[in-house]
Coordinates of C-alpha atoms in Angstrom, one line a residue:
Chain A
M1 CA 47.3 8.0 14.7
S2 CA 45.4 10.3 17.2
A3 CA 46.8 13.6 18.5
D4 CA 47.0 12.0 21.9
V5 CA 49.3 9.2 20.8
Q6 CA 51.3 11.5 18.6
E7 CA 52.0 13.7 21.7
S8 CA 53.0 10.8 23.9
T9 CA 55.6 9.4 21.5
A10 CA 57.3 12.7 20.6
S11 CA 60.7 13.3 22.3
V12 CA 60.7 16.4 24.5
V13 CA 64.0 18.2 24.7
T14 CA 64.7 20.8 27.4
T15 CA 67.8 22.5 28.9
P16 CA 67.5 22.4 32.7
S17 CA 70.9 24.1 33.3
A18 CA 73.7 25.7 31.3
R19 CA 75.5 22.4 30.7
E20 CA 72.7 20.0 30.3
I21 CA 70.2 18.6 27.8
H22 CA 67.2 16.7 29.1
I23 CA 65.2 14.4 26.8
E24 CA 62.0 12.5 27.6
R25 CA 60.3 10.0 25.3
V26 CA 57.5 7.5 26.0
F27 CA 57.6 4.1 24.3
D28 CA 54.6 1.9 23.9
A29 CA 56.4 -1.2 25.3
P30 CA 57.1 -2.6 28.7
R31 CA 60.2 -1.4 30.5
D32 CA 62.1 -4.7 30.3
L33 CA 61.8 -4.7 26.6
V34 CA 63.1 -1.2 26.3
W35 CA 66.0 -2.0 28.6
R36 CA 66.9 -4.9 26.4
A37 CA 66.7 -2.7 23.3
F38 CA 69.3 -0.4 24.9
T39 CA 71.7 -3.0 26.2
E40 CA 71.7 -6.0 23.8
P41 CA 74.1 -5.3 20.9
E42 CA 72.0 -7.2 18.3
L43 CA 69.0 -5.1 19.2
V44 CA 70.9 -1.8 19.4
A45 CA 72.2 -2.5 15.9
Q46 CA 68.6 -2.4 14.6
W47 CA 67.6 1.1 15.8
W48 CA 70.5 3.3 17.0
G49 CA 71.7 3.9 13.4
R50 CA 68.3 5.3 12.3
G51 CA 68.0 2.7 9.5
N52 CA 71.6 3.1 8.5
K53 CA 74.1 0.3 8.8
L54 CA 75.5 0.3 12.3
V55 CA 78.6 -1.7 13.2
I56 CA 79.0 -2.3 16.9
E57 CA 82.7 -2.7 17.3
R58 CA 82.6 -2.9 21.1
M59 CA 79.8 -3.0 23.6
E60 CA 80.7 -4.2 27.1
V61 CA 77.6 -3.4 29.1
E62 CA 79.1 -3.3 32.6
R63 CA 80.7 -0.6 34.8
G64 CA 84.0 0.3 33.2
G65 CA 83.2 -1.4 29.9
H66 CA 83.7 0.4 26.6
W67 CA 81.4 0.8 23.7
R68 CA 82.1 1.9 20.1
F69 CA 79.5 2.2 17.3
V70 CA 80.2 3.1 13.7
E71 CA 77.3 4.4 11.6
H72 CA 77.6 4.1 7.8
A73 CA 75.3 6.7 6.2
G74 CA 75.4 7.6 2.6
G75 CA 79.1 7.1 2.0
E76 CA 80.0 8.7 5.3
V77 CA 81.3 6.9 8.3
H78 CA 80.7 8.3 11.8
G79 CA 82.2 6.7 14.9
F80 CA 80.9 7.2 18.4
E81 CA 82.4 5.8 21.6
G82 CA 82.4 5.9 25.4
R83 CA 82.6 3.9 28.6
Y84 CA 79.9 2.7 31.0
R85 CA 79.9 4.5 34.3
E86 CA 76.9 2.7 35.8
V87 CA 74.8 -0.3 34.6
S88 CA 71.7 -0.8 36.9
P89 CA 69.1 -3.0 35.2
P90 CA 66.4 -2.3 34.4
E91 CA 66.5 1.3 35.8
R92 CA 69.6 3.2 34.9
L93 CA 72.5 3.4 32.5
A94 CA 75.2 6.1 32.7
Y95 CA 78.0 6.3 30.1
T96 CA 80.3 8.7 28.4
F97 CA 79.5 9.8 24.8
E98 CA 82.0 11.1 22.3
W99 CA 81.8 11.6 18.5
D100 CA 84.9 11.0 16.5
G101 CA 84.4 14.4 14.8
M102 CA 85.0 16.2 18.1
P103 CA 87.5 13.9 19.8
G104 CA 88.0 14.6 23.5
Y105 CA 84.7 16.4 23.9
V106 CA 82.8 14.1 26.3
A107 CA 79.3 14.2 27.5
I108 CA 78.0 12.1 30.4
D109 CA 74.6 10.5 29.4
T110 CA 72.4 9.2 32.2
T111 CA 69.4 7.2 30.9
T112 CA 66.6 6.3 33.3
F113 CA 63.9 3.8 32.4
E114 CA 60.6 4.4 34.1
D115 CA 57.8 1.8 34.2
L116 CA 54.6 3.8 33.6
G117 CA 52.5 1.0 34.9
D118 CA 50.3 0.7 31.8
G119 CA 52.6 -1.3 29.6
R120 CA 54.5 1.7 28.5
A121 CA 57.9 3.0 29.6
K122 CA 59.4 6.5 29.7
V123 CA 63.1 6.9 28.8
I124 CA 64.7 10.0 30.3
T125 CA 68.2 11.0 29.2
T126 CA 70.3 13.7 30.7
S127 CA 73.5 14.8 28.9
L128 CA 76.0 16.7 30.9
F129 CA 78.7 18.6 29.1
H130 CA 82.0 20.3 30.3
A131 CA 80.9 23.6 28.8
T132 CA 77.8 25.4 27.6
E133 CA 79.3 25.8 24.1
E134 CA 79.7 22.0 23.8
R135 CA 76.1 21.6 24.8
D136 CA 75.0 24.2 22.3
G137 CA 77.1 22.5 19.6
M138 CA 75.2 19.3 20.2
L139 CA 71.8 21.1 20.2
N140 CA 72.7 22.7 16.9
S141 CA 74.1 19.5 15.3
G142 CA 70.7 18.2 14.2
M143 CA 70.6 16.0 17.3
Q144 CA 66.9 16.0 17.8
T145 CA 66.2 15.0 14.2
G146 CA 68.6 12.1 14.4
L147 CA 67.3 11.1 17.8
D148 CA 63.7 11.1 16.5
Q149 CA 64.7 9.0 13.6
S150 CA 66.5 6.5 16.0
Y151 CA 63.5 6.5 18.3
A152 CA 61.0 5.9 15.4
A153 CA 63.2 2.9 14.5
L154 CA 63.1 1.8 18.1
D155 CA 59.3 2.0 18.1
R156 CA 59.2 -0.4 15.2
L157 CA 61.7 -2.8 16.9
L158 CA 59.7 -2.7 20.2
S159 CA 56.5 -3.5 18.3
Q160 CA 58.1 -6.5 16.7
L161 CA 59.6 -7.7 20.0
A162 CA 56.2 -7.3 21.8
Q163 CA 54.5 -9.3 19.0
N164 CA 57.1 -12.1 19.2
R165 CA 56.6 -12.2 22.9
S166 CA 52.8 -12.4 22.8
R167 CA 53.1 -15.2 20.2
A168 CA 55.5 -17.2 22.4
Chain B
M1 CA 119.9 22.7 46.9
S2 CA 119.1 26.4 47.6
A3 CA 115.8 27.7 48.7
D4 CA 115.5 29.5 45.4
V5 CA 115.9 26.3 43.3
Q6 CA 113.6 24.4 45.6
E7 CA 110.9 27.0 45.0
S8 CA 111.2 27.0 41.3
T9 CA 110.9 23.2 40.9
A10 CA 107.9 22.6 43.3
S11 CA 104.6 22.2 41.6
V12 CA 102.0 24.8 42.5
V13 CA 98.4 23.6 42.7
T14 CA 95.5 26.1 42.7
T15 CA 91.8 25.9 42.1
P16 CA 90.8 28.9 39.8
S17 CA 87.2 27.8 39.6
A18 CA 84.8 25.3 41.1
R19 CA 85.5 22.6 38.5
E20 CA 89.2 23.2 37.8
I21 CA 92.7 22.4 39.1
H22 CA 95.6 24.4 37.8
I23 CA 99.1 23.2 38.2
E24 CA 102.4 25.0 37.4
R25 CA 105.8 23.4 37.4
V26 CA 109.2 24.7 36.2
F27 CA 111.7 22.3 34.6
D28 CA 115.3 23.0 34.2
A29 CA 115.4 22.0 30.6
P30 CA 114.6 23.5 27.2
R31 CA 111.0 23.4 26.1
D32 CA 111.6 21.1 23.2
L33 CA 113.1 18.4 25.5
V34 CA 110.1 18.7 27.8
W35 CA 107.7 18.4 24.9
R36 CA 109.5 15.2 23.8
A37 CA 109.3 13.8 27.4
F38 CA 105.5 14.3 27.3
T39 CA 104.9 12.9 23.8
E40 CA 107.4 10.1 23.1
P41 CA 106.2 6.8 24.6
E42 CA 109.7 5.5 25.4
L43 CA 110.3 8.7 27.4
V44 CA 106.9 8.9 29.1
A45 CA 107.5 5.3 30.3
Q46 CA 110.5 6.5 32.2
W47 CA 108.8 9.1 34.4
W48 CA 105.0 9.0 34.3
G49 CA 104.9 6.0 36.6
R50 CA 106.9 7.6 39.4
G51 CA 109.5 4.9 39.2
N52 CA 107.0 2.1 39.0
K53 CA 106.7 -0.1 36.0
L54 CA 104.5 1.6 33.4
V55 CA 103.1 -0.3 30.4
I56 CA 102.1 2.0 27.6
E57 CA 99.4 0.0 25.9
R58 CA 98.4 2.8 23.5
M59 CA 99.7 6.3 22.8
E60 CA 98.7 7.8 19.5
V61 CA 99.8 11.4 19.8
E62 CA 97.5 13.1 17.3
R63 CA 94.0 14.7 17.4
G64 CA 91.5 11.9 18.0
G65 CA 94.2 9.4 19.0
H66 CA 93.8 7.3 22.2
W67 CA 96.2 6.6 25.0
R68 CA 96.2 4.0 27.7
F69 CA 98.9 3.6 30.4
V70 CA 99.0 0.8 33.1
E71 CA 101.0 1.4 36.2
H72 CA 102.2 -1.6 38.2
A73 CA 102.8 -0.5 41.8
G74 CA 103.4 -2.9 44.6
G75 CA 101.2 -5.7 43.4
E76 CA 98.5 -3.3 42.3
V77 CA 97.6 -2.4 38.7
H78 CA 96.2 1.0 37.8
G79 CA 94.9 1.8 34.4
F80 CA 94.5 5.3 33.0
E81 CA 93.3 6.3 29.6
G82 CA 91.9 9.0 27.4
R83 CA 92.0 10.6 24.0
Y84 CA 93.8 13.5 22.5
R85 CA 91.8 16.6 21.8
E86 CA 94.6 18.8 20.5
V87 CA 98.3 18.2 19.7
S88 CA 100.1 21.5 18.9
P89 CA 103.9 21.0 19.2
P90 CA 105.7 22.3 21.1
E91 CA 103.1 24.4 22.8
R92 CA 99.9 22.6 23.8
L93 CA 98.4 19.2 24.4
A94 CA 94.8 18.6 25.4
Y95 CA 93.4 15.2 26.2
T96 CA 90.8 13.4 28.3
F97 CA 91.9 11.7 31.5
E98 CA 90.1 8.8 33.1
W99 CA 91.2 6.4 35.8
D100 CA 89.9 2.8 35.7
G101 CA 88.8 3.1 39.3
M102 CA 86.3 5.7 38.4
P103 CA 85.2 4.7 34.9
G104 CA 83.2 7.3 33.0
Y105 CA 84.5 10.2 35.1
V106 CA 86.4 12.2 32.6
A107 CA 88.7 15.3 33.1
I108 CA 89.9 17.4 30.3
D109 CA 93.6 18.1 30.8
T110 CA 95.2 21.0 28.9
T111 CA 98.9 21.2 29.2
T112 CA 100.8 24.2 28.0
F113 CA 104.6 24.3 27.5
E114 CA 106.1 27.8 28.1
D115 CA 109.7 28.6 27.0
L116 CA 111.1 30.7 29.9
G117 CA 113.9 32.0 27.6
D118 CA 116.7 31.0 30.0
G119 CA 116.9 27.3 29.1
R120 CA 114.0 26.4 31.4
A121 CA 110.4 25.6 30.6
K122 CA 107.2 26.0 32.6
V123 CA 104.5 23.3 32.3
I124 CA 101.0 24.5 33.1
T125 CA 98.2 21.9 33.3
T126 CA 94.6 22.8 33.8
S127 CA 92.2 19.9 34.6
L128 CA 88.5 20.6 34.0
F129 CA 85.9 18.3 35.6
H130 CA 82.2 17.8 35.0
A131 CA 81.4 18.5 38.7
T132 CA 83.1 20.0 41.7
E133 CA 82.8 16.7 43.6
E134 CA 84.9 15.0 40.9
R135 CA 87.5 17.7 41.2
D136 CA 87.6 17.4 44.9
G137 CA 87.9 13.6 44.7
M138 CA 91.0 14.1 42.5
L139 CA 92.5 16.7 44.9
N140 CA 91.9 14.3 47.9
S141 CA 93.3 11.2 46.1
G142 CA 96.9 12.0 46.8
M143 CA 97.2 13.6 43.4
Q144 CA 99.9 16.1 44.3
T145 CA 102.1 13.6 46.0
G146 CA 101.9 11.3 42.9
L147 CA 102.5 14.2 40.6
D148 CA 105.5 15.5 42.5
Q149 CA 107.0 11.9 42.4
S150 CA 106.4 11.8 38.6
Y151 CA 107.8 15.3 38.1
A152 CA 110.9 14.4 40.2
A153 CA 111.4 11.4 37.9
L154 CA 111.0 13.7 35.0
D155 CA 113.6 16.1 36.4
R156 CA 116.1 13.2 36.4
L157 CA 115.1 12.1 32.8
L158 CA 115.5 15.7 31.5
S159 CA 118.9 16.0 33.1
Q160 CA 120.0 12.8 31.3
L161 CA 118.6 14.0 28.0
A162 CA 120.3 17.4 28.3
Q163 CA 123.6 15.7 29.1
N164 CA 123.3 13.3 26.2
R165 CA 122.5 16.3 23.9
S166 CA 125.5 18.3 25.1
R167 CA 127.8 15.4 24.5
A168 CA 126.4 14.8 21.0

């Protein structure tokens, strides 16, 4: 893998304000496939859990719908849940995000899907927290490592989906 | 009713910061009764809906527990829900608050119960929003009118509970 490709697929995490985390990541797949991978439960189950078993208990992809995912990792069980605030295919998803370990601490995640025009797509996620300490807690939780594992699994899934499509 | 009593039972709403609403209200009842009225579903059902039918679909009063109330008012149905962040009897409750009409917009309500030492209790609620516009939307929604109706119903319930206790 060349340095150039390496750079384009690494996630870039910044903190544009005291209560926000901003993440950008380029995927080597068309935007519509990336949108599907974020919004179809049977596809989400294949990458969100970073290779761990992921049980999608609830995923109602519409404004006001709820979602709840449970990740089974090495004997531990981690639940995550929230509610969709906006679903605007194929451009934008906004939803609340809460981890069972910190119940009642809620981030607003807004994910934008950009068509780069060359068969690739950029996924931009902004997380807004109620307080700076909550944001910093997330940053210090190993978030980026987990995210990079999820996104690497998503790369593999997108590659399969693109191959299946080119064969069809 | 004297002016003095009137003053002590009106809710006082202030905005201590750009993303907060602060509400104080004195109740003519001992703190333990007020705590019960906020945390026992069969009591909440008698005042939270302001005299309207209130269906308590879920109310798990413990850290991480969920709550969901549905108010039936004049042919309209309004759902509210959230999750408990802290349950510390008889002093403090913290929970998320979300109205179905604005899904994914989440306030953190922290309610403190103060024993005034004279048989009365003060209930202080702070609501923290993600954005000033969300707070202002709540302030402009008729919140205080609804709250005062709920708290008037709570006054009546507490009076009954105190009478039942003194007879027992």
